[in-house]
Short mmCIF file of C-alpha atoms in Angstrom, two decimals:
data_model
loop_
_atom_site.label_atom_id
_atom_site.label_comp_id
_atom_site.label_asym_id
_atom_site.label_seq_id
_atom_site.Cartn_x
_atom_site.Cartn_y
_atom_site.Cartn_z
CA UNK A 145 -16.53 41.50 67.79
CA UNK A 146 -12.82 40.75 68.28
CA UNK A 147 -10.89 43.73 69.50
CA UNK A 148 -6.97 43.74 69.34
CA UNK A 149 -5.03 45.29 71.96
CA UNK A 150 -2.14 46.98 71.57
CA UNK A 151 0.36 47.88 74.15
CA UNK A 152 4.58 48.12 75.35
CA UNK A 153 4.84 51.37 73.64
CA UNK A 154 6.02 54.54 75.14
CA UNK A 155 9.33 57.38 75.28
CA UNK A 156 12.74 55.85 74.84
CA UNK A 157 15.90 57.01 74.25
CA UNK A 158 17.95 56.75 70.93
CA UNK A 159 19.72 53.37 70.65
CA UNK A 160 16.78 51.71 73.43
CA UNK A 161 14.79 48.86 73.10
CA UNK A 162 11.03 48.81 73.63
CA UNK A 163 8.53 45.35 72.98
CA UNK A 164 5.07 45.53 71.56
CA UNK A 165 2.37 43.03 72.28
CA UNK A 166 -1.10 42.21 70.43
CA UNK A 167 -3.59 40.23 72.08
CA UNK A 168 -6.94 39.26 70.67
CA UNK A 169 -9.89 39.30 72.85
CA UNK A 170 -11.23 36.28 71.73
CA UNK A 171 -10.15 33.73 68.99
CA UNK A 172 -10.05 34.46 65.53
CA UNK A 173 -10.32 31.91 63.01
CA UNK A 174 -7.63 30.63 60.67
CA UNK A 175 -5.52 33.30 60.92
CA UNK A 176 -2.98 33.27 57.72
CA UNK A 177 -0.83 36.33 58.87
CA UNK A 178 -0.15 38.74 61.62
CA UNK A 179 2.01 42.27 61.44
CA UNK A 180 2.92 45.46 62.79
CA UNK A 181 2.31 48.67 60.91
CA UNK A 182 3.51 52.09 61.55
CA UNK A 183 1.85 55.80 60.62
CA UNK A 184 4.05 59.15 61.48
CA UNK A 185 2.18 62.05 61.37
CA UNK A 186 1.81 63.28 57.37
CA UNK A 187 2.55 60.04 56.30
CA UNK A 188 1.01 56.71 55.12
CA UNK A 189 0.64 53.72 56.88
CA UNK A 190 3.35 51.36 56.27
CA UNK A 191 4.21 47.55 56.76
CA UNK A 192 7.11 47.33 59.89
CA UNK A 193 7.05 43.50 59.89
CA UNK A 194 4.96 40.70 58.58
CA UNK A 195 4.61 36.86 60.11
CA UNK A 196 2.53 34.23 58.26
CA UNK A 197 0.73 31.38 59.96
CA UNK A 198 3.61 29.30 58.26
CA UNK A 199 6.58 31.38 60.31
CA UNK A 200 7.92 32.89 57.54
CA UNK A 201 8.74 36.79 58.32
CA UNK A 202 9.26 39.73 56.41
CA UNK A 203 10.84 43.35 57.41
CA UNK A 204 10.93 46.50 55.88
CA UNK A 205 14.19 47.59 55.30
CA UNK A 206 14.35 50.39 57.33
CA UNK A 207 13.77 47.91 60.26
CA UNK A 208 15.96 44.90 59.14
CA UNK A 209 18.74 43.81 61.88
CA UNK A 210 17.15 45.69 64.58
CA UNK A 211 13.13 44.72 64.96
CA UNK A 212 12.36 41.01 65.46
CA UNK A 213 8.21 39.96 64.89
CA UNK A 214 7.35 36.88 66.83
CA UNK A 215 3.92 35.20 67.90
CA UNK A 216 3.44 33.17 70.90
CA UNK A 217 0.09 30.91 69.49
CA UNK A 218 -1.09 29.71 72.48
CA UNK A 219 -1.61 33.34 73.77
CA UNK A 220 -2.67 34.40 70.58
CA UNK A 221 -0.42 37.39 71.02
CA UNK A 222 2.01 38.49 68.52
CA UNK A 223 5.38 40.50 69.39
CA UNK A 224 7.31 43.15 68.08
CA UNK A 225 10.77 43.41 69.42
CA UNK A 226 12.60 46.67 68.36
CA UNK A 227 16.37 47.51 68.99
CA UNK A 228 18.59 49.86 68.40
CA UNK A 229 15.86 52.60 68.00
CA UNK A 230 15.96 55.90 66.23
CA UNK A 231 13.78 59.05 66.07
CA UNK A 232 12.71 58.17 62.74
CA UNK A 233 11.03 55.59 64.24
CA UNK A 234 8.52 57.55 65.74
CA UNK A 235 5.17 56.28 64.88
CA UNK A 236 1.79 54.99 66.06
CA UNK A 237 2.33 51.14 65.63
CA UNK A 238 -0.75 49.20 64.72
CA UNK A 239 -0.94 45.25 65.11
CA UNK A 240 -3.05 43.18 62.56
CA UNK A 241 -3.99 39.43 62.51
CA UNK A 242 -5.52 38.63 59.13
CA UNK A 243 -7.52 35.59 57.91
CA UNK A 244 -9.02 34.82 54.44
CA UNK A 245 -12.40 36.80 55.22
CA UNK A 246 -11.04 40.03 57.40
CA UNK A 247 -8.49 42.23 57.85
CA UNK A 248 -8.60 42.73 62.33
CA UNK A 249 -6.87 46.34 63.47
CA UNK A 250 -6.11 47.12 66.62
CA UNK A 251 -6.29 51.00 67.64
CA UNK A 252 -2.18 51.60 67.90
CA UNK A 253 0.42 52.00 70.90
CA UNK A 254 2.40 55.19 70.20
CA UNK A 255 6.38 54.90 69.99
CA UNK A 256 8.51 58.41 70.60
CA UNK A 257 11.98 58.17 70.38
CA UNK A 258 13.90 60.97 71.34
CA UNK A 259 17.63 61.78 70.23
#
């Protein structure tokens, strides 16, 4: 079974910068899009940023200017590089690779920002 790992998250300051990583444990097959999801507590789980196997990328708005998704293929890792940060950004961020069979979760890196 191929496990996702999560990991870069942590306590930063209003206005920091923090990067999330993904890594597979092994290789999954035809992958057609990766992303980063966030869940605050007493809310649902939403899309943060999206990257197909084509490079195309999409943002929610709330994240648009300051959070940059990338992959790095060879590692099979995929990045999420967030600026400018604000408390409302607070969340357990979950990475997901997805092919045309299965949707592949990893079990979340927690983000706190403080003001």
């Amino acid at each position: 079974q191929v496990q996702l790992v999560e990991s870069g998250g942590g306590l930063v300051q209003a206005g920091g910068s923090l990067r999330l990583s993904c890594a597979s444990s092994g290789s999954i097959p035809r992958i057609n899009a990766m992303g980063w999801y966030r869940q605050a507590p007493g809310r649902q789980r939403e899309l943060v940023a999206a990257i197909t196997s084509g490079g195309t990328t999409n943002y929610a708005d709330s994240v648009k200017g300051r959070f940059t998704i990338s992959r790095d293929n060879a590692k099979n890792t995929v990045y999420l590089q967030m600026n400018s940060l604000k408390p409302e950004d607070t969340a357990k961020y979950y990475c997901k690779k997805s092919n045309e069979w299965y949707d592949y979760w990893g079990q979340g890196t927690q983000v706190t920002v403080s003001s």
